[in-house]
Amino acid sequence: MTIPCDILVFGGTGDLALHKLLPALYHLYREARLHTAVRIIALARRNLPRNDYVKLAERHCRAQVARQDFDEDVWQRFSARLDYFPMDAAQSADFGRLARYLGEPGGLTRIFYLATAPKLFVPIATHLRIAGLADSEARIVLEKPIGHSLESATAINEAIGAVFDESQVFRIDHYLGKETVQNLMALRFANALLEPVWRNGQVDHVQISVCETLGVENRGAYYDRAGATRDMLQNHLLQLLCLVAMEPPSQFEAEAVRDEKVKILRALKPITGQDVQDKTVRGQYGAGKIGGQEVPAYYFEKDVDNDSDTETFVAVQAHIDNWRWAGVPFYLRTGKRMARRSSQIVIQFKPVPHELFSGGQVNQLLIQLQPDEHISLRMMTKSPGKGMRLAPVELDLNLAQAFAQTRRWEAYERLLLDVLEGDSTLFMRRDEVEAAWAWIDPILQGWEEHFQAPRPYPAGSNGPEQANSLLARQGQAWHA
């Protein structure tokens, strides 16, 4: 059981709060992971009576929680800990009302979860300080993205740092809460079989792909300002790259782990000038079919400018300048309205020194993050019958089957529990965020300077054809 606390969710009527945070907190409460004195207070501008908000929360929790897992008795107890406080996060006076409503802490830790637009991060933190709510025991959780450039991220970090100590700040990336992502660390650092080959001598290249079939849905206004690079590459994909490439930390402890991740980000070779054209590809989806249904082009989506040049797809060839990875290309790819939903990491090993048998070589480690979580090692073996005909087979670890009797935690359950326990291992440190932006900014600037417009690709495809050339030049192809 965690510490007694008040969990205040700014943006309490938004999709993140209703679809992810409240169901996660419900599960934690059901498993007795929350202190009996916990209060969960949703804050938003809508003037809702508490009972109406509880009904809204119940409707969304029922929709998100598996039917057999929704316990009516647990919900009644959980909802008794749930409250709603209407306020405008941009108005300082409303924080005075909030302080009076909360009263004295009385030993409670206050956790402020900012499930809001990033432009509200600094005003909310500042108003919390003025209202006397940002004490030394408080914690603040920030959703990505942290800024839209190195300059803006630094400004946000400095403003937040003027109110909260770095140890009180939890910058969340929900990908790091996924079971398979954490299994990546176990796979690397708990298995002597892999460590000797996890380096440039044996690895040909690495692919990291996060592909979605969805479009921008109701996020058009935000997405048209951000694009795939700021929305996905700067955080999710670079975080996965860090976990694949980092050196073993001296111990499994927050600062040691984050130190190694920062080293990788700082070792990324800058992509500038002509390299931006050679090593990156931007794309934007046009009309097409997803699951047999016609979908519109990006520029016809709600709240998107009709002449928008925002990228919905980006692919990058990255290199890490250190001893372990010198000469190994890392191919990063993410896109919307792709042929299939899939997040995966592919470690492609080099061929054996001498090819004794015909039939090709496909030695690779596949780490599938979604939709199914599994890890498989593809190896060559002899096909039954006469002769030495080879065929690939998979040594497969299906995590759902291997732990069939254990409920699979959602990413936000694990991350919220870590916040409650004060464990920042799976959260981004300030220098980590800024190091990522320092690598991304020159790419964005290069596109602008060289007028590199997004390449069109039809919805339901694998992205623009130009992305294939990143690997084709090395005689490779994206993993299907």
Coordinates of C-alpha atoms in Angstrom, one line a residue:
M1 CA 0.0 0.0 0.0
T2 CA 1.3 3.4 -0.9
I3 CA 1.5 6.7 1.0
P4 CA -1.7 8.6 2.0
C5 CA -2.2 11.2 -0.7
D6 CA -4.4 13.5 -2.7
I7 CA -4.2 12.8 -6.5
L8 CA -5.3 15.9 -8.4
V9 CA -5.9 15.4 -12.1
F10 CA -5.9 18.6 -14.1
G11 CA -7.8 18.0 -17.4
G12 CA -10.1 15.6 -15.5
T13 CA -12.8 15.6 -18.2
G14 CA -10.3 14.9 -21.1
D15 CA -9.7 11.7 -22.9
L16 CA -6.5 10.8 -21.1
A17 CA -8.1 11.1 -17.6
L18 CA -11.3 9.2 -18.5
H19 CA -9.8 6.6 -20.8
K20 CA -6.5 5.9 -19.1
L21 CA -5.9 7.4 -15.7
L22 CA -9.2 6.6 -13.9
P23 CA -9.3 3.0 -15.1
A24 CA -5.7 2.6 -14.0
L25 CA -6.4 4.1 -10.6
Y26 CA -9.5 1.8 -10.3
H27 CA -7.3 -1.2 -10.9
L28 CA -4.7 -0.1 -8.4
Y29 CA -7.5 0.5 -5.8
R30 CA -9.0 -2.9 -6.5
E31 CA -5.6 -4.6 -5.9
A32 CA -5.2 -2.6 -2.6
R33 CA -2.3 -0.6 -4.0
L34 CA -3.7 2.7 -3.0
H35 CA -3.8 3.9 0.6
T36 CA -7.2 3.9 2.2
A37 CA -7.0 7.6 2.8
V38 CA -6.4 8.4 -0.9
R39 CA -8.5 11.1 -2.5
I40 CA -8.8 11.4 -6.3
I41 CA -9.9 14.9 -7.4
A42 CA -10.6 15.7 -11.0
L43 CA -10.2 19.3 -12.1
A44 CA -11.6 20.9 -15.2
R45 CA -13.5 23.9 -16.5
R46 CA -16.9 22.2 -16.9
N47 CA -19.3 23.1 -14.2
L48 CA -20.4 19.5 -13.3
P49 CA -22.0 18.4 -10.1
R50 CA -19.9 15.7 -8.4
N51 CA -22.5 13.0 -9.0
D52 CA -22.6 13.7 -12.7
Y53 CA -18.8 13.4 -12.9
V54 CA -18.9 10.1 -11.0
K55 CA -21.4 8.8 -13.6
L56 CA -19.2 10.0 -16.4
A57 CA -16.2 8.3 -14.9
E58 CA -18.1 5.1 -14.3
R59 CA -19.3 5.0 -17.9
H60 CA -15.7 5.3 -19.2
C61 CA -14.2 2.9 -16.7
R62 CA -16.8 0.3 -17.6
A63 CA -15.9 0.8 -21.3
Q64 CA -12.1 0.5 -20.6
V65 CA -12.1 -2.3 -18.0
A66 CA -12.7 -5.8 -19.1
R67 CA -16.3 -6.8 -18.3
Q68 CA -15.3 -9.7 -16.1
D69 CA -12.9 -7.4 -14.2
F70 CA -15.4 -4.7 -13.3
D71 CA -16.4 -5.2 -9.7
E72 CA -19.5 -3.3 -8.6
D73 CA -18.6 -3.3 -4.9
V74 CA -15.1 -2.1 -5.7
W75 CA -16.4 0.6 -7.8
Q76 CA -18.7 1.9 -5.1
R77 CA -15.8 2.1 -2.7
F78 CA -13.5 3.6 -5.3
S79 CA -16.0 6.2 -6.4
A80 CA -16.5 7.3 -2.8
R81 CA -12.8 8.4 -3.0
L82 CA -13.5 10.3 -6.2
D83 CA -14.4 14.0 -6.3
Y84 CA -14.7 16.8 -8.9
F85 CA -13.6 20.4 -8.5
P86 CA -14.6 22.9 -11.3
M87 CA -11.9 25.5 -12.0
D88 CA -10.0 27.2 -14.7
A89 CA -6.3 26.2 -14.6
A90 CA -5.3 29.5 -16.3
Q91 CA -6.9 31.6 -13.5
S92 CA -4.7 32.2 -10.4
A93 CA -7.8 33.0 -8.2
D94 CA -9.2 29.5 -8.7
F95 CA -6.1 28.0 -7.1
G96 CA -6.9 30.0 -3.9
R97 CA -10.3 28.3 -4.0
L98 CA -8.6 25.0 -4.5
A99 CA -6.3 25.5 -1.6
R100 CA -9.2 26.3 0.7
Y101 CA -11.1 23.2 -0.6
L102 CA -8.1 20.9 0.1
G103 CA -7.3 22.4 3.5
E104 CA -4.1 21.6 5.4
P105 CA -2.1 18.6 4.1
G106 CA -2.1 16.9 7.5
G107 CA 0.6 14.4 6.4
L108 CA -0.9 13.8 2.9
T109 CA 1.3 14.0 -0.2
R110 CA -0.2 15.9 -3.0
I111 CA 0.3 14.6 -6.5
F112 CA -0.5 17.0 -9.3
Y113 CA -1.1 15.2 -12.6
L114 CA -1.1 17.6 -15.6
A115 CA -3.2 15.8 -18.2
T116 CA -3.5 19.1 -20.1
A117 CA -2.1 21.0 -23.1
P118 CA 1.6 21.7 -22.5
K119 CA 1.0 25.4 -22.7
L120 CA -0.7 25.1 -19.2
F121 CA 2.3 23.4 -17.5
V122 CA 4.0 26.6 -16.5
P123 CA 0.9 28.6 -15.4
I124 CA -0.3 25.6 -13.3
A125 CA 3.0 25.2 -11.6
T126 CA 3.3 28.9 -10.9
H127 CA -0.3 29.1 -9.6
L128 CA 0.4 26.1 -7.3
R129 CA 3.3 27.9 -5.8
I130 CA 1.4 31.2 -5.3
A131 CA -1.4 29.3 -3.6
G132 CA 1.0 27.5 -1.3
L133 CA 0.2 24.1 -2.7
A134 CA 3.7 23.2 -4.0
D135 CA 5.3 22.1 -0.8
S136 CA 8.4 20.0 -0.5
E137 CA 6.4 16.8 -0.3
A138 CA 4.3 17.4 -3.5
R139 CA 4.9 15.7 -6.8
I140 CA 4.1 16.9 -10.3
V141 CA 3.5 14.7 -13.3
L142 CA 3.9 16.1 -16.8
E143 CA 2.7 14.4 -20.0
K144 CA 4.6 14.6 -23.2
P145 CA 5.4 16.6 -25.2
I146 CA 7.7 18.8 -23.0
G147 CA 7.9 21.8 -25.4
H148 CA 8.1 21.8 -29.2
S149 CA 11.9 22.6 -29.4
L150 CA 15.0 22.7 -27.3
E151 CA 14.4 26.3 -26.4
S152 CA 10.8 25.8 -25.4
A153 CA 11.6 22.6 -23.5
T154 CA 14.4 24.4 -21.6
A155 CA 12.0 27.2 -20.7
I156 CA 9.4 24.8 -19.4
N157 CA 12.0 22.9 -17.4
E158 CA 13.4 26.0 -15.9
A159 CA 9.9 27.3 -14.9
I160 CA 8.9 24.0 -13.4
G161 CA 12.3 23.8 -11.7
A162 CA 11.7 27.2 -10.0
V163 CA 8.7 25.6 -8.2
F164 CA 9.6 21.9 -7.8
D165 CA 12.8 20.2 -7.1
E166 CA 13.9 17.8 -9.9
S167 CA 13.2 14.8 -7.6
Q168 CA 9.5 15.9 -7.4
V169 CA 9.1 16.1 -11.2
F170 CA 7.8 13.0 -13.1
R171 CA 7.9 13.4 -16.9
I172 CA 5.9 10.5 -18.2
D173 CA 6.2 8.5 -21.4
H174 CA 3.6 5.8 -21.3
Y175 CA 5.7 3.6 -23.6
L176 CA 8.1 3.0 -20.8
G177 CA 5.3 1.5 -18.7
K178 CA 4.7 -1.3 -21.2
E179 CA 5.6 -4.8 -20.0
T180 CA 7.6 -5.7 -23.1
V181 CA 9.6 -2.5 -22.9
Q182 CA 10.7 -3.3 -19.4
N183 CA 11.3 -6.9 -20.5
L184 CA 13.8 -5.4 -22.9
M185 CA 16.0 -4.5 -20.0
A186 CA 15.6 -8.0 -18.5
L187 CA 16.3 -9.6 -21.8
R188 CA 19.5 -7.6 -22.2
F189 CA 20.9 -7.5 -18.6
A190 CA 19.7 -10.8 -17.2
N191 CA 20.7 -13.2 -20.0
A192 CA 24.4 -14.0 -20.6
L193 CA 23.5 -15.5 -23.9
L194 CA 22.7 -12.1 -25.5
E195 CA 25.3 -9.8 -24.0
P196 CA 28.3 -11.0 -26.1
V197 CA 26.4 -10.4 -29.4
W198 CA 24.7 -7.1 -28.4
R199 CA 27.2 -4.9 -30.2
N200 CA 28.5 -3.8 -33.6
G201 CA 30.6 -7.0 -34.2
Q202 CA 27.5 -9.1 -34.5
V203 CA 24.6 -6.7 -35.1
D204 CA 24.0 -5.6 -38.7
H205 CA 21.3 -3.0 -37.9
V206 CA 18.4 -2.2 -35.7
Q207 CA 14.8 -1.2 -36.6
I208 CA 12.4 0.5 -34.3
S209 CA 8.9 1.0 -35.7
V210 CA 5.7 2.4 -34.2
C211 CA 3.0 2.2 -36.8
E212 CA -0.7 3.2 -36.3
T213 CA -3.8 2.6 -38.4
L214 CA -5.6 5.5 -36.7
G215 CA -5.5 9.1 -38.1
V216 CA -5.4 12.2 -35.9
E217 CA -9.0 11.6 -34.6
N218 CA -9.9 14.5 -32.3
R219 CA -6.3 15.8 -32.0
G220 CA -6.1 17.7 -35.3
A221 CA -5.5 21.1 -33.7
Y222 CA -2.6 19.8 -31.6
Y223 CA -1.2 17.4 -34.2
D224 CA -1.1 19.9 -37.0
R225 CA 1.3 22.0 -34.9
A226 CA 3.4 19.0 -33.7
G227 CA 3.6 16.3 -36.4
A228 CA 5.0 12.8 -36.1
T229 CA 8.5 14.0 -35.3
R230 CA 7.5 16.0 -32.2
D231 CA 4.6 13.7 -31.2
M232 CA 6.4 10.4 -31.5
L233 CA 10.1 10.5 -32.6
Q234 CA 11.3 12.9 -30.0
N235 CA 10.0 10.8 -27.1
H236 CA 8.6 7.3 -27.8
L237 CA 11.1 6.2 -30.4
L238 CA 14.2 7.8 -28.8
Q239 CA 13.2 6.2 -25.5
L240 CA 13.1 2.8 -27.1
L241 CA 16.4 3.5 -28.8
C242 CA 18.0 4.3 -25.5
L243 CA 16.8 1.1 -23.9
V244 CA 18.2 -1.0 -26.8
A245 CA 21.5 0.8 -27.0
M246 CA 22.4 1.9 -23.4
E247 CA 25.2 0.3 -21.4
P248 CA 24.4 -1.8 -18.4
P249 CA 23.8 0.6 -15.4
S250 CA 25.9 0.0 -12.3
Q251 CA 22.7 -0.9 -10.5
F252 CA 19.0 -0.9 -11.3
E253 CA 18.3 2.5 -9.7
A254 CA 16.7 5.6 -11.2
E255 CA 19.7 7.8 -11.6
A256 CA 22.0 5.1 -12.8
V257 CA 19.5 4.0 -15.5
R258 CA 18.8 7.6 -16.6
D259 CA 22.5 8.4 -16.7
E260 CA 23.1 5.6 -19.3
K261 CA 20.1 6.8 -21.4
V262 CA 21.4 10.4 -21.5
K263 CA 24.8 9.1 -22.7
I264 CA 23.1 7.5 -25.7
L265 CA 21.2 10.6 -26.6
R266 CA 24.4 12.7 -26.4
A267 CA 26.2 10.1 -28.5
L268 CA 23.7 10.3 -31.4
K269 CA 25.4 11.7 -34.5
P270 CA 23.8 15.0 -35.5
I271 CA 21.8 15.0 -38.7
T272 CA 22.4 18.3 -40.3
G273 CA 22.7 19.9 -43.8
Q274 CA 22.6 17.5 -46.7
D275 CA 22.3 14.6 -44.3
V276 CA 18.7 15.7 -43.5
Q277 CA 17.8 14.9 -47.1
D278 CA 19.8 11.6 -47.2
K279 CA 18.9 10.2 -43.8
T280 CA 15.3 11.3 -43.2
V281 CA 12.0 10.9 -44.9
R282 CA 8.8 12.9 -44.2
G283 CA 5.4 11.7 -45.3
Q284 CA 1.8 12.7 -45.1
Y285 CA -1.1 10.3 -45.7
G286 CA -3.7 10.8 -48.4
A287 CA -7.0 9.2 -48.9
G288 CA -7.2 5.4 -48.9
K289 CA -8.7 2.4 -47.2
I290 CA -8.2 1.1 -43.7
G291 CA -9.9 -2.2 -42.9
G292 CA -12.0 -1.9 -46.0
Q293 CA -13.3 1.5 -45.1
E294 CA -12.5 4.7 -47.0
V295 CA -10.7 7.3 -44.9
P296 CA -9.9 11.0 -45.9
A297 CA -6.6 12.5 -46.6
Y298 CA -4.8 14.2 -43.7
Y299 CA -5.6 17.7 -44.9
F300 CA -9.3 16.9 -44.8
E301 CA -9.2 15.8 -41.1
K302 CA -11.0 17.9 -38.5
D303 CA -9.1 21.0 -37.3
V304 CA -6.3 20.5 -39.9
D305 CA -5.4 23.2 -42.3
N306 CA -6.3 22.3 -45.9
D307 CA -2.8 23.3 -47.1
S308 CA -1.0 21.7 -44.2
D309 CA 2.6 20.4 -44.7
T310 CA 2.7 18.6 -41.3
E311 CA 4.3 15.2 -41.5
T312 CA 2.2 12.2 -40.4
F313 CA 5.1 9.8 -41.1
V314 CA 8.8 10.1 -40.4
A315 CA 11.7 7.7 -40.9
V316 CA 15.3 8.3 -39.9
Q317 CA 18.6 6.6 -40.2
A318 CA 20.5 7.3 -37.0
H319 CA 24.0 6.4 -35.8
I320 CA 25.4 6.2 -32.3
D321 CA 29.1 7.3 -32.0
N322 CA 30.4 5.0 -29.3
W323 CA 32.4 1.8 -29.1
R324 CA 29.5 -0.6 -28.8
W325 CA 27.5 0.8 -31.8
A326 CA 30.0 2.5 -34.1
G327 CA 28.9 1.7 -37.7
V328 CA 25.5 0.2 -36.9
P329 CA 22.6 2.0 -38.4
F330 CA 19.4 2.5 -36.3
Y331 CA 16.3 2.9 -38.4
L332 CA 13.5 4.7 -36.7
R333 CA 10.0 4.8 -38.2
T334 CA 6.6 6.0 -37.1
G335 CA 3.4 6.9 -39.0
K336 CA -0.3 7.2 -38.9
R337 CA -2.8 5.5 -41.3
M338 CA -0.4 2.7 -41.9
A339 CA -1.3 -0.8 -43.2
R340 CA -1.3 -2.3 -39.7
R341 CA -1.0 -1.4 -36.1
S342 CA 2.4 -2.6 -34.9
S343 CA 5.1 -1.4 -32.5
Q344 CA 8.3 -3.5 -32.7
I345 CA 12.1 -3.6 -32.3
V346 CA 14.1 -5.8 -34.7
I347 CA 17.7 -6.6 -34.0
Q348 CA 19.1 -7.9 -37.3
F349 CA 22.3 -9.9 -36.7
K350 CA 25.1 -10.2 -39.2
P351 CA 25.4 -13.3 -41.4
V352 CA 27.7 -16.1 -40.4
P353 CA 31.3 -15.6 -41.7
H354 CA 31.0 -18.3 -44.3
E355 CA 27.6 -19.4 -45.8
L356 CA 27.9 -23.2 -45.8
F357 CA 24.3 -23.9 -46.8
S358 CA 22.0 -22.2 -49.3
G359 CA 18.7 -20.8 -48.2
G360 CA 19.5 -17.3 -46.8
Q361 CA 20.1 -16.1 -43.3
V362 CA 17.5 -14.4 -41.2
N363 CA 19.0 -14.4 -37.7
Q364 CA 17.1 -11.7 -35.9
L365 CA 15.5 -10.9 -32.6
L366 CA 12.0 -9.5 -32.8
I367 CA 10.5 -7.7 -29.8
Q368 CA 6.8 -7.0 -30.4
L369 CA 5.3 -4.3 -28.2
Q370 CA 1.8 -4.2 -29.7
P371 CA -0.8 -5.3 -30.5
D372 CA 0.5 -8.6 -29.0
E373 CA 3.4 -8.6 -26.6
H374 CA 6.0 -11.3 -27.5
I375 CA 9.7 -11.8 -28.1
S376 CA 11.0 -14.2 -30.8
L377 CA 14.4 -15.2 -32.0
R378 CA 14.4 -16.3 -35.7
M379 CA 17.0 -18.9 -36.4
M380 CA 17.9 -21.1 -39.4
T381 CA 17.2 -24.9 -39.2
K382 CA 17.1 -27.8 -41.7
S383 CA 13.8 -28.5 -43.4
P384 CA 12.6 -32.1 -43.2
G385 CA 13.5 -34.3 -46.1
K386 CA 16.4 -34.9 -48.4
G387 CA 19.3 -32.4 -48.6
M388 CA 20.3 -29.4 -46.5
R389 CA 17.5 -27.0 -47.3
L390 CA 17.2 -24.3 -44.6
A391 CA 14.2 -22.6 -43.3
P392 CA 13.7 -20.0 -40.5
V393 CA 12.0 -21.0 -37.3
E394 CA 11.1 -18.9 -34.3
L395 CA 11.9 -19.5 -30.7
D396 CA 8.9 -17.6 -29.3
L397 CA 8.1 -16.2 -25.9
N398 CA 4.5 -15.2 -25.8
L399 CA 4.2 -13.2 -22.7
A400 CA 0.4 -13.5 -22.5
Q401 CA 0.6 -17.3 -22.6
A402 CA 3.7 -17.5 -20.4
F403 CA 1.9 -15.6 -17.6
A404 CA -1.7 -16.5 -18.5
Q405 CA -2.7 -16.6 -14.8
T406 CA -1.4 -13.1 -14.2
R407 CA -3.4 -10.0 -15.2
R408 CA -1.6 -7.8 -17.6
W409 CA -1.0 -4.4 -16.2
E410 CA -1.7 -1.4 -18.4
A411 CA 1.2 1.1 -18.7
Y412 CA -0.5 3.8 -16.7
E413 CA -1.1 1.5 -13.8
R414 CA 2.6 0.8 -13.4
L415 CA 3.6 4.4 -13.9
L416 CA 1.1 5.9 -11.5
L417 CA 2.2 3.4 -8.9
D418 CA 5.8 4.4 -9.5
V419 CA 4.8 8.1 -8.9
L420 CA 3.0 7.1 -5.7
E421 CA 6.1 5.2 -4.5
G422 CA 8.5 8.0 -5.6
D423 CA 10.3 5.8 -8.1
S424 CA 11.5 7.8 -11.1
T425 CA 13.3 5.0 -13.0
L426 CA 10.8 4.9 -15.8
F427 CA 10.5 8.7 -16.1
M428 CA 12.5 11.2 -18.1
R429 CA 15.0 13.5 -16.4
R430 CA 15.4 17.1 -17.4
D431 CA 18.7 16.6 -19.2
E432 CA 17.3 13.6 -21.0
V433 CA 14.4 15.6 -22.5
E434 CA 16.8 18.4 -23.5
A435 CA 19.3 16.0 -25.1
A436 CA 16.5 14.5 -27.2
W437 CA 15.4 18.0 -28.4
A438 CA 19.1 18.9 -29.2
W439 CA 19.2 16.0 -31.7
I440 CA 15.7 16.6 -33.1
D441 CA 16.0 20.4 -33.7
P442 CA 18.6 20.2 -36.5
I443 CA 16.3 17.8 -38.4
L444 CA 13.3 20.1 -38.1
Q445 CA 15.5 23.0 -39.2
G446 CA 17.0 21.1 -42.1
W447 CA 13.6 20.3 -43.5
E448 CA 12.7 24.0 -43.4
E449 CA 15.9 25.2 -44.9
H450 CA 15.9 22.6 -47.7
F451 CA 12.1 22.9 -48.3
Q452 CA 11.7 19.2 -47.8
A453 CA 8.0 18.7 -48.1
P454 CA 6.2 15.5 -46.9
R455 CA 6.1 12.7 -49.4
P456 CA 2.5 11.5 -50.0
Y457 CA 1.4 8.0 -49.2
P458 CA -2.0 6.4 -49.4
A459 CA -3.7 5.5 -46.2
G460 CA -3.5 1.8 -45.6
S461 CA 0.0 1.5 -47.0
N462 CA 3.4 1.1 -45.4
G463 CA 4.3 4.8 -45.8
P464 CA 6.1 6.7 -48.6
E465 CA 8.2 4.6 -51.0
Q466 CA 11.2 6.8 -50.3
A467 CA 11.4 5.4 -46.8
N468 CA 12.4 2.0 -48.3
S469 CA 15.5 3.5 -49.8
L470 CA 17.0 4.2 -46.4
L471 CA 17.5 0.5 -45.9
A472 CA 17.7 -0.6 -49.6
R473 CA 21.0 1.2 -49.9
Q474 CA 22.3 -1.3 -47.4
G475 CA 20.6 -4.2 -49.0
Q476 CA 18.0 -4.4 -46.3
A477 CA 14.2 -3.8 -46.0
W478 CA 11.7 -2.9 -43.3
H479 CA 10.5 -5.9 -41.3
A480 CA 6.9 -6.7 -42.4

